[in-house]
PDB file of C-alpha atoms in Angstrom:
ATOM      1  CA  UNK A  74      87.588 130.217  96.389  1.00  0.00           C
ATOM      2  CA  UNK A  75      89.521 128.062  99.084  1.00  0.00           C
ATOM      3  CA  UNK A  76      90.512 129.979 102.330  1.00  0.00           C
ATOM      4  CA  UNK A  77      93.635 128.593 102.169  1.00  0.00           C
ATOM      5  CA  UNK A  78      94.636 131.408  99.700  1.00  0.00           C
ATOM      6  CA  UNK A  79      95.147 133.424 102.074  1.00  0.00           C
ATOM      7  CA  UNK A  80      96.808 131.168 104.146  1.00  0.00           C
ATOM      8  CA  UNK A  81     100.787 132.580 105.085  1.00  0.00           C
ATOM      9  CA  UNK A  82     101.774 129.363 107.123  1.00  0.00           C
ATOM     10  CA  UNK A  83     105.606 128.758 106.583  1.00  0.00           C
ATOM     11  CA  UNK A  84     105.929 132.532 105.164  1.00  0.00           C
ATOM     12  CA  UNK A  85     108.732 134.703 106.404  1.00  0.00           C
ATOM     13  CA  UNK A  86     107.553 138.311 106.258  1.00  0.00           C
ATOM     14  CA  UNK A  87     109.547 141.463 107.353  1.00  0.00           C
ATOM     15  CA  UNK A  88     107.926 144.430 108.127  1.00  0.00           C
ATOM     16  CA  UNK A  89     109.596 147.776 108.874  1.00  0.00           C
ATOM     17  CA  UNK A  90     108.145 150.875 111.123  1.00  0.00           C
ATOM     18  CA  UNK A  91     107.018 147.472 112.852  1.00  0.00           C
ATOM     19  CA  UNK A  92     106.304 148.835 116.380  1.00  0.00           C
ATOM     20  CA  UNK A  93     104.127 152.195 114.728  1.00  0.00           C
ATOM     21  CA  UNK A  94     100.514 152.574 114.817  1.00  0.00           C
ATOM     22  CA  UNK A  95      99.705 151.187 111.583  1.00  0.00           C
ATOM     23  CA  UNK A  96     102.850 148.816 111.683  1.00  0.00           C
ATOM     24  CA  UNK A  97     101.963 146.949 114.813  1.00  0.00           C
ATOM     25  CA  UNK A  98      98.569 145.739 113.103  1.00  0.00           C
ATOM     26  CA  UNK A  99     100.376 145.142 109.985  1.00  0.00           C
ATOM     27  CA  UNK A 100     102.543 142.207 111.888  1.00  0.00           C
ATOM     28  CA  UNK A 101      99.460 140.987 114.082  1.00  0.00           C
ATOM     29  CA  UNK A 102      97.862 140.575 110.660  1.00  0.00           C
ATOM     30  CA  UNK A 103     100.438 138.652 109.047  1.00  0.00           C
ATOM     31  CA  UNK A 104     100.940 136.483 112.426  1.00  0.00           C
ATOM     32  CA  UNK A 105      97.472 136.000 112.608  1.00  0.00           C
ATOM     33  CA  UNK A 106      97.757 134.128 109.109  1.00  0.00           C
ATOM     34  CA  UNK A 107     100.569 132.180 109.910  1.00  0.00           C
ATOM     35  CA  UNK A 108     103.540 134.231 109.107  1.00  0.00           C
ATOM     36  CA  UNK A 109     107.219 134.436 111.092  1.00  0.00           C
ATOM     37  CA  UNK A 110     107.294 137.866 111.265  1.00  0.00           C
ATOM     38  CA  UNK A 111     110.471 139.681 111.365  1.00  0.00           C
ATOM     39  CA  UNK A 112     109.991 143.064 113.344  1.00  0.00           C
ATOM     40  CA  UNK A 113     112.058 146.002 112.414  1.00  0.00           C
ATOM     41  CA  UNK A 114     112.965 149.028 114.496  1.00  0.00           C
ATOM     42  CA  UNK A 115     115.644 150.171 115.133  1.00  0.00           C
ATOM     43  CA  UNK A 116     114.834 150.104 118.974  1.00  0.00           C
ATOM     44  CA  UNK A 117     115.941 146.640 120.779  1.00  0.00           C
ATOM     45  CA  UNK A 118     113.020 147.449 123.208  1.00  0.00           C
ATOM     46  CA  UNK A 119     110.354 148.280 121.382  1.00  0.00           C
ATOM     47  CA  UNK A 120     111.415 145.178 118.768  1.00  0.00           C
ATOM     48  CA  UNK A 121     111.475 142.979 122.247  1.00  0.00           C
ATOM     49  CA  UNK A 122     108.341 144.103 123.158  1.00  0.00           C
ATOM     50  CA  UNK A 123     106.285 143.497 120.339  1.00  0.00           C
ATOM     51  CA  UNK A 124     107.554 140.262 119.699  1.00  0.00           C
ATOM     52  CA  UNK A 125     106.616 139.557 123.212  1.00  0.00           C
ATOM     53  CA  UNK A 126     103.430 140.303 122.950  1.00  0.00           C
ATOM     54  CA  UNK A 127     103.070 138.202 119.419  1.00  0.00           C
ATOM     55  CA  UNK A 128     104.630 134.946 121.075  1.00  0.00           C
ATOM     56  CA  UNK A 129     102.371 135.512 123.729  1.00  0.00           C
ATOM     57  CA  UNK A 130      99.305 135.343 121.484  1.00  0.00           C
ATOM     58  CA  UNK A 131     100.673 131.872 120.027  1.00  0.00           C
ATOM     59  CA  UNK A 132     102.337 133.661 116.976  1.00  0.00           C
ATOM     60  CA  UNK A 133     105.700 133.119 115.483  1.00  0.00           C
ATOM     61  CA  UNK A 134     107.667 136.438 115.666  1.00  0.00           C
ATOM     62  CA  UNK A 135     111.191 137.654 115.801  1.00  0.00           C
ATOM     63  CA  UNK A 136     113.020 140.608 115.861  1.00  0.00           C
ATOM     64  CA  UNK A 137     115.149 142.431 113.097  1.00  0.00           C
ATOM     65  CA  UNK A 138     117.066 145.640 114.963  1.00  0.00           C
ATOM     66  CA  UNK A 139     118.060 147.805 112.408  1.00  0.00           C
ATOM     67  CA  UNK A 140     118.207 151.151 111.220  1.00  0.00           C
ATOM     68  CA  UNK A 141     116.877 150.853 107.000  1.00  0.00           C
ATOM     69  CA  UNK A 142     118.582 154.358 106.502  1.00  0.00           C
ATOM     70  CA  UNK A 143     121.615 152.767 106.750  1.00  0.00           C
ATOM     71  CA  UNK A 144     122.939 150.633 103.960  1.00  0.00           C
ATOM     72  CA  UNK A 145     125.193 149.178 106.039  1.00  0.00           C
ATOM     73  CA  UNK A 146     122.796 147.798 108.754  1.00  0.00           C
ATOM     74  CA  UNK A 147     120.573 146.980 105.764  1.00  0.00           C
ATOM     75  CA  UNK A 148     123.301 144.496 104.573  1.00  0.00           C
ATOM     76  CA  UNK A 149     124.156 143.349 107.715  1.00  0.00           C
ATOM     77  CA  UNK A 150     120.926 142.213 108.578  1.00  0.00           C
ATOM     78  CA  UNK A 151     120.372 140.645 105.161  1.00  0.00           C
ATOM     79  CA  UNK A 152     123.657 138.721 105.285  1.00  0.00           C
ATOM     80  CA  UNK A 153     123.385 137.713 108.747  1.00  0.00           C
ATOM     81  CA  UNK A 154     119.827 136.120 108.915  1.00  0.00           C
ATOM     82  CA  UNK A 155     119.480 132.922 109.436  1.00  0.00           C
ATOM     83  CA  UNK A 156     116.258 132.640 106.697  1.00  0.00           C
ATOM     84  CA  UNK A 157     117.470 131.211 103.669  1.00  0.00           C
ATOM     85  CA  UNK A 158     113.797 133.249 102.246  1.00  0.00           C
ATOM     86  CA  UNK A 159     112.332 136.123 102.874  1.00  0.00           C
ATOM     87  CA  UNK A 160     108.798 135.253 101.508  1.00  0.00           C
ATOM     88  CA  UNK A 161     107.217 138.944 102.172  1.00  0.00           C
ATOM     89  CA  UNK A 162     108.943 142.626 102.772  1.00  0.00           C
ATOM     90  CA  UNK A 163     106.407 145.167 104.048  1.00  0.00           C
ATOM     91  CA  UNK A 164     108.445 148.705 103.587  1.00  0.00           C
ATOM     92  CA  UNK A 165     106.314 150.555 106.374  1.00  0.00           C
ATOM     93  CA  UNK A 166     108.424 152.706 107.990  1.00  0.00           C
ATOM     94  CA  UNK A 167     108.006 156.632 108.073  1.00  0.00           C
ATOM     95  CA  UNK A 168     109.341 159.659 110.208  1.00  0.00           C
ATOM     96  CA  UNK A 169     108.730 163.436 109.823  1.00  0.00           C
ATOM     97  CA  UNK A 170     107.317 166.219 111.300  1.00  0.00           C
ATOM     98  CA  UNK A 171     104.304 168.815 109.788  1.00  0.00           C
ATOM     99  CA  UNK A 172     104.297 171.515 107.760  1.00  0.00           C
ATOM    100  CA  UNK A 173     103.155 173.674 104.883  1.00  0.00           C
ATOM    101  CA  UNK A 174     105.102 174.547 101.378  1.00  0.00           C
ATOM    102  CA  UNK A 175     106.495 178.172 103.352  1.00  0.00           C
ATOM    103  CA  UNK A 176     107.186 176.594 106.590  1.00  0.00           C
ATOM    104  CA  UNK A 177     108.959 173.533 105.435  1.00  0.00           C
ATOM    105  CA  UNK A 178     112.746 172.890 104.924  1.00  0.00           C
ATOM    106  CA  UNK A 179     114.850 171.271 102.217  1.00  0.00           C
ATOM    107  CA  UNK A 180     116.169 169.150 104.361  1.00  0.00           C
ATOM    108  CA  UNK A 181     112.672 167.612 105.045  1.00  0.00           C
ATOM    109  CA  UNK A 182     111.946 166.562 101.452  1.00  0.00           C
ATOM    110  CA  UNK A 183     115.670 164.761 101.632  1.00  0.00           C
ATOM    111  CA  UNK A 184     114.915 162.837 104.694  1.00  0.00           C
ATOM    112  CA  UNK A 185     111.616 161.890 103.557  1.00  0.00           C
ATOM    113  CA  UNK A 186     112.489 161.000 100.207  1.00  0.00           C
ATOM    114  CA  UNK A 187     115.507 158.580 102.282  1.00  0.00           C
ATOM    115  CA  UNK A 188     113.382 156.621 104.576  1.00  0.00           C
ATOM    116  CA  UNK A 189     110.340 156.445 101.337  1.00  0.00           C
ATOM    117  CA  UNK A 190     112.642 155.736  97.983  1.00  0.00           C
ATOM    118  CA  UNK A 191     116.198 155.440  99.259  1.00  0.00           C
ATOM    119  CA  UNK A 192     116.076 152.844 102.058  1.00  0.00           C
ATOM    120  CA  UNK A 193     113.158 150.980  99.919  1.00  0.00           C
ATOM    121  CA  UNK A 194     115.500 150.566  97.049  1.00  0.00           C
ATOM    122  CA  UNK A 195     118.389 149.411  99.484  1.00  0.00           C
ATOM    123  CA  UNK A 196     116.108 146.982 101.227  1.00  0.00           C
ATOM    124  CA  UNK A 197     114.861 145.324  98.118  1.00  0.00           C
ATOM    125  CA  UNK A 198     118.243 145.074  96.388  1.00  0.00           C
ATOM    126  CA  UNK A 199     119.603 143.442  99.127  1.00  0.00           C
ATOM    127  CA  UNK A 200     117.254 141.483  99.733  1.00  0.00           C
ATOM    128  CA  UNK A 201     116.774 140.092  96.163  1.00  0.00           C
ATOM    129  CA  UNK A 202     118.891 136.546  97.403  1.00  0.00           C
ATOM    130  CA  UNK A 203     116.472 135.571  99.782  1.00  0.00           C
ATOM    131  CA  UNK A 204     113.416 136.796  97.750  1.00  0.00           C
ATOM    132  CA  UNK A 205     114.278 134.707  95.109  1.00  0.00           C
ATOM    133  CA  UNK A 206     115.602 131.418  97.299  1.00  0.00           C
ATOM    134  CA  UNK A 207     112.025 132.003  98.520  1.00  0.00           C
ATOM    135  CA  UNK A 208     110.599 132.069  95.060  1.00  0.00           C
ATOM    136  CA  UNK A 209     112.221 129.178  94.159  1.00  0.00           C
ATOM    137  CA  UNK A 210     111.108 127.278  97.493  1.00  0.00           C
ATOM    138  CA  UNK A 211     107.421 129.010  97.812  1.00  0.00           C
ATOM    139  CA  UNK A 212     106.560 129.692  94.196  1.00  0.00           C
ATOM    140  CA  UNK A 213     106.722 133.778  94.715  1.00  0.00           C
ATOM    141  CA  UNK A 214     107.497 136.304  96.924  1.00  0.00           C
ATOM    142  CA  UNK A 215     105.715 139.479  97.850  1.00  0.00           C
ATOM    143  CA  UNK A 216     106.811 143.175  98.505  1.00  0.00           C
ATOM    144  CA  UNK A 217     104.179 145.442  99.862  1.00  0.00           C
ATOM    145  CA  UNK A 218     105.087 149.310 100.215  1.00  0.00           C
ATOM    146  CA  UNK A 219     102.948 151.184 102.302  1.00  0.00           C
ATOM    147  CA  UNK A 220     102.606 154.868 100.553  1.00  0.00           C
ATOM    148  CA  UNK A 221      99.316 156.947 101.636  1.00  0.00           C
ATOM    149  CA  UNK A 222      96.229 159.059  99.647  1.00  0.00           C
ATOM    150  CA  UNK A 223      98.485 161.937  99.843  1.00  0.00           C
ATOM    151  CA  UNK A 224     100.687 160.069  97.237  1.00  0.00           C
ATOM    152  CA  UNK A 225      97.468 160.962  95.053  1.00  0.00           C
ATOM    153  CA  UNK A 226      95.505 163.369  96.127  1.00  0.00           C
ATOM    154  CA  UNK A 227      96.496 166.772  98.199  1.00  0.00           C
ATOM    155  CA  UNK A 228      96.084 167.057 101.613  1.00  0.00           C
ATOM    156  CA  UNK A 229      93.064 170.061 102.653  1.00  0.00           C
ATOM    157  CA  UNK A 230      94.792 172.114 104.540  1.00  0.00           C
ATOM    158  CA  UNK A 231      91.398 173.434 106.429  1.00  0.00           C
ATOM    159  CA  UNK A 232      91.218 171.170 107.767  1.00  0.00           C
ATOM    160  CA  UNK A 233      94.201 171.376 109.794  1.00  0.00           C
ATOM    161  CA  UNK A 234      94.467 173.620 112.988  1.00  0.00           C
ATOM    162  CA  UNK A 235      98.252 174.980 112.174  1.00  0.00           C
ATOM    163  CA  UNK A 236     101.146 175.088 109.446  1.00  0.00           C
ATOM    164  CA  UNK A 237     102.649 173.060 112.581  1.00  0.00           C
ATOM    165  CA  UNK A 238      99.742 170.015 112.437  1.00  0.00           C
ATOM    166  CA  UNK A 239      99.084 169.861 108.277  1.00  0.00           C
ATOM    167  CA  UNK A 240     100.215 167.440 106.676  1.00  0.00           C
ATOM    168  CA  UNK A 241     103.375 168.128 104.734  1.00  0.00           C
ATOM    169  CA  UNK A 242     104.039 168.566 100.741  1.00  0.00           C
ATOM    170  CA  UNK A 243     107.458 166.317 101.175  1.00  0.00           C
ATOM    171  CA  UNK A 244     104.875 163.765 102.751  1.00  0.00           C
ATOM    172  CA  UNK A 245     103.147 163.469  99.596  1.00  0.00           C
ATOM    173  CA  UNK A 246     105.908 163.656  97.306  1.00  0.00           C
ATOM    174  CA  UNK A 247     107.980 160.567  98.805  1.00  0.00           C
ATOM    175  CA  UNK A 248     104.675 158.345  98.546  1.00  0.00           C
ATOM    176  CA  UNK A 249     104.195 159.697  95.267  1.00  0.00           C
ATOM    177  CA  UNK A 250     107.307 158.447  94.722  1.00  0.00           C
ATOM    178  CA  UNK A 251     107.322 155.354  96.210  1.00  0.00           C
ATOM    179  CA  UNK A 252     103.599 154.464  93.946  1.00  0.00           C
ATOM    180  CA  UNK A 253     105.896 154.589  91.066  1.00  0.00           C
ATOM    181  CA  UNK A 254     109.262 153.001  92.212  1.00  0.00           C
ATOM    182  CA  UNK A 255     106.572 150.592  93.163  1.00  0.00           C
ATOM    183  CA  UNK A 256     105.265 150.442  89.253  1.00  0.00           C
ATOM    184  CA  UNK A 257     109.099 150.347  88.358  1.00  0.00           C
ATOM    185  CA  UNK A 258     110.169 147.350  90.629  1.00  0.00           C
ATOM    186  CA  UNK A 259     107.192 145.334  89.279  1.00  0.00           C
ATOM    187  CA  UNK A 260     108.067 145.820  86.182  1.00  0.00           C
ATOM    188  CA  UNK A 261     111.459 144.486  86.565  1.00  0.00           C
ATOM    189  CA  UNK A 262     111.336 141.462  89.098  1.00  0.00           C
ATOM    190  CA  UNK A 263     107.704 140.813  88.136  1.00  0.00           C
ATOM    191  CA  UNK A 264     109.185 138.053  85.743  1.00  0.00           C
ATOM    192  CA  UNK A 265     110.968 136.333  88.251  1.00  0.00           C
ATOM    193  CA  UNK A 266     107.963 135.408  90.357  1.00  0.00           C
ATOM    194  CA  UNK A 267     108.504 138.714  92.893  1.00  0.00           C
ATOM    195  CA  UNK A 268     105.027 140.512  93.143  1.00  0.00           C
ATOM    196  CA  UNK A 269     105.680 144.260  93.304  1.00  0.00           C
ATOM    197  CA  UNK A 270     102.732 146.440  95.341  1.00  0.00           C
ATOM    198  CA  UNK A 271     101.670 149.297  97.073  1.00  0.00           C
ATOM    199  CA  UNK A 272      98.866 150.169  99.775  1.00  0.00           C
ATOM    200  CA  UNK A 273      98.130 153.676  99.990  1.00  0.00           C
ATOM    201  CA  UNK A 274      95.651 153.787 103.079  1.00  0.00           C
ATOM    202  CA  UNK A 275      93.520 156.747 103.724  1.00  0.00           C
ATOM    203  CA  UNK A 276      92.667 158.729 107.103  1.00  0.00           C
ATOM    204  CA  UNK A 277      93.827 155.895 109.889  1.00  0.00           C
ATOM    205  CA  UNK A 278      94.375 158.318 112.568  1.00  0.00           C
ATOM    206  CA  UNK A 279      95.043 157.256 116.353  1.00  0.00           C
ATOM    207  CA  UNK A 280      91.725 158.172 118.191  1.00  0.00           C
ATOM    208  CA  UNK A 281      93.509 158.782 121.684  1.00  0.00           C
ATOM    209  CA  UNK A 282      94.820 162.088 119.824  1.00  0.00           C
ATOM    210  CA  UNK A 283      91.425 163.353 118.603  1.00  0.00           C
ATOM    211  CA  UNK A 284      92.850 167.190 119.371  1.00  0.00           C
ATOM    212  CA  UNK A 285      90.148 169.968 118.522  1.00  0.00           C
ATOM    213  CA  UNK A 286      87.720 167.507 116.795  1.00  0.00           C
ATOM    214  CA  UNK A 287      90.218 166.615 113.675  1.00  0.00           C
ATOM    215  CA  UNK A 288      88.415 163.083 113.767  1.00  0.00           C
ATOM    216  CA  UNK A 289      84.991 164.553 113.152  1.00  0.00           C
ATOM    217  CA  UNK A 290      86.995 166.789 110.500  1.00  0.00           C
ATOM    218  CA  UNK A 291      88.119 163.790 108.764  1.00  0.00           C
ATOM    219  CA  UNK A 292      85.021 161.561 108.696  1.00  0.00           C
ATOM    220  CA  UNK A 293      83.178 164.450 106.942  1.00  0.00           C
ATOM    221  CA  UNK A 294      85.524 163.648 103.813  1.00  0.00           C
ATOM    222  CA  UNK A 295      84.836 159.719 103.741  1.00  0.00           C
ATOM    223  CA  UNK A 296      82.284 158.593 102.059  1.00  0.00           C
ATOM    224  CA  UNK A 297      82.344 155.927 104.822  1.00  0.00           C
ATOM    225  CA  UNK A 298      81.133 158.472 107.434  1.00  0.00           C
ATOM    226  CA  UNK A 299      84.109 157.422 109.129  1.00  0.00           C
ATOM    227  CA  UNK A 300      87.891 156.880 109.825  1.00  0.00           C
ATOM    228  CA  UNK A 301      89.461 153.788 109.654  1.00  0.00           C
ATOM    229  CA  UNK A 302      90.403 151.755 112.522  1.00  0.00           C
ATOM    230  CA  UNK A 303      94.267 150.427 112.619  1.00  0.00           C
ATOM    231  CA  UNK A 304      93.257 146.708 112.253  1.00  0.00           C
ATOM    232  CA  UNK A 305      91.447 147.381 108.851  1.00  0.00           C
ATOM    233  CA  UNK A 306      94.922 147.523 106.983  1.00  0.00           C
ATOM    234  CA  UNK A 307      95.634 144.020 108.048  1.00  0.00           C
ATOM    235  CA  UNK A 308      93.068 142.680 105.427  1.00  0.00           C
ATOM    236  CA  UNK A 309      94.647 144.635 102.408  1.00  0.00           C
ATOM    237  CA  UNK A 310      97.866 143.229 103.335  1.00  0.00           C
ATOM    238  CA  UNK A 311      97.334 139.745 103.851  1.00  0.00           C
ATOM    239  CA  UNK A 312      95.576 139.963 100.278  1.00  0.00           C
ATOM    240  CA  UNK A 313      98.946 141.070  98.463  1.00  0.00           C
ATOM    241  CA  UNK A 314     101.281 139.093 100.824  1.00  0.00           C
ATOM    242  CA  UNK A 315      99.354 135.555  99.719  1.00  0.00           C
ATOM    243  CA  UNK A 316      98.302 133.684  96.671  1.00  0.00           C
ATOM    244  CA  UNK A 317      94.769 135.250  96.727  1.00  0.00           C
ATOM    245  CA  UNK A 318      96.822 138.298  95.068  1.00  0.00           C
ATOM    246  CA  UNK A 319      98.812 135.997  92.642  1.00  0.00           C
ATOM    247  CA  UNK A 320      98.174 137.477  89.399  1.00  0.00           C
ATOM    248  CA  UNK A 321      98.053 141.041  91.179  1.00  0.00           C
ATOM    249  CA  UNK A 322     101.241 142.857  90.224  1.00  0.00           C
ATOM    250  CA  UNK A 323     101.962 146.683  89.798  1.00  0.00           C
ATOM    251  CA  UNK A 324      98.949 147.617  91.348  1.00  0.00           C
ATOM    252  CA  UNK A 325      98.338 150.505  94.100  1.00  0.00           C
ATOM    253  CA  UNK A 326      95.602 148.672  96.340  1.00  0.00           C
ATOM    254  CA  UNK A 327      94.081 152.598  98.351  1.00  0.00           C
ATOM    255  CA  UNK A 328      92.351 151.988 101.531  1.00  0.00           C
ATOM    256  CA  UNK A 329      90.721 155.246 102.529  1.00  0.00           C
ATOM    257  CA  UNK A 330      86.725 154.337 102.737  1.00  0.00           C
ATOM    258  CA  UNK A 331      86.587 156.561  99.411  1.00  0.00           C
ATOM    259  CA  UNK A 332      88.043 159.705 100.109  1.00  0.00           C
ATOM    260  CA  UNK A 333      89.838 159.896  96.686  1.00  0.00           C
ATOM    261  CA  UNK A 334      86.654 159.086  94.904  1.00  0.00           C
ATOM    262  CA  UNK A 335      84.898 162.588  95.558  1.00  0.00           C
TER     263      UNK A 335
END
């Protein structure tokens, strides 16, 4: 198999939740392969910054300020960029808070559920132009949504210190969601040469915040014996964003050392 499947030169790639833990990686990844990466936030400074520090490394970066729970600045951006093609969308961004099923509030599941299924939805449909200029320039383009192991499995709430720290039931239910909008979108623009997938990764949490020995918790559950480190995910996604992936379509690719295998 040639290297050069993997290979992203002349790609345009957006990825939003750019300047996050796991979306910072995500970018370096697809730079590192040749990429133009687009970073979204919808922080000017923290966009600057991390396009900074790409061009700095030699990469090709740029940055896309905008926030995707608004359908307005969605369209904006969309209708305003100067890429004729958008080669590769990498729907990464997430915000919420902790909780448990009695502590949560209904207003959590709807804000989750906006920044997971809504502002996907409105990103892809207005992006369809450029996806499929890009198709018709590159041969196909590539969506990646980032959902998580919780949009499968349950979260174990012993192994959480508080209601405050657990990991939420809205979490899980908007990445459960987004696994089968995923299915859904493949389905439908899988015909025109736009590859629909998802990446549910497993436990990738920041070490500096190892509170009460959670990390130790965590590796317990892996059949790794570990956690994964943020720069893992960058492999996964430079799989589905390239030609290696070409006939891979539909498919939720988890990354969690084997914690859902147990």
């Amino acid at each position: 198999m040639s290297i050069n499947l993997f290979t992203l030169e002349g790609k345009v790639a957006l990825v939003t939740g750019a300047t996050g833990y796991l979306g910072r990686q995500i970018c370096i990844g697809l730079a590192e392969s040749g990429a133009h990466v687009l970073v979204n936030s919808r922080s000017e400074i923290k966009a600057s910054e991390l396009v900074g520090y790409l061009e700095s490394q030699g990469y090709s970066a740029g940055s896309a300020v905008f926030d995707i729970c608004c359908d307005g600045d969605i369209k904006m951006f969309f209708d305003n960029t100067r890429h004729d093609c958008i080669d590769i969308i990498v729907n990464n961004a997430y915000a919420g808070v902790g909780g448990t099923m009695e502590t949560s509030l209904p207003i959590s599941y709807s804000n989750a559920f906006e920044i997971s299924i809504t502002a996907t939805h409105n990103i892809i449909v207005n992006a369809l132009p450029r996806l499929r200029a890009a198709v018709k320039s590159n041969g196909y383009a590539s969506i990646i949504n980032i959902a998580s192991m919780y949009g499968i499995v349950s979260p174990q709430q012993r192994l959480y210190s508080s209601e405050q720290q657990s990991n939420p039931p809205f979490y899980g239910a908007s990445k459960a969601g987004l696994i089968q909008l995923t299915k859904y979108a493949a389905c439908e623009f899988g015909k025109e040469g736009i590859r629909v997938n998802v990446v549910s990764p497993g436990p990738f949490p920041n070490k500096e915040t190892n509170r009460r020995g959670f990390i130790d918790k965590l590796c317990k559950q892996v059949p790794l014996g570990r956690v994964g480190d943020a720069d893992e995910i960058q492999g996964p996604l430079i799989f589905l964003a390239s030609n290696a992936s070409s006939f891979v379509n539909g498919e939720n690719l988890v990354v969690d050392g084997g914690w859902t295998i147990w």
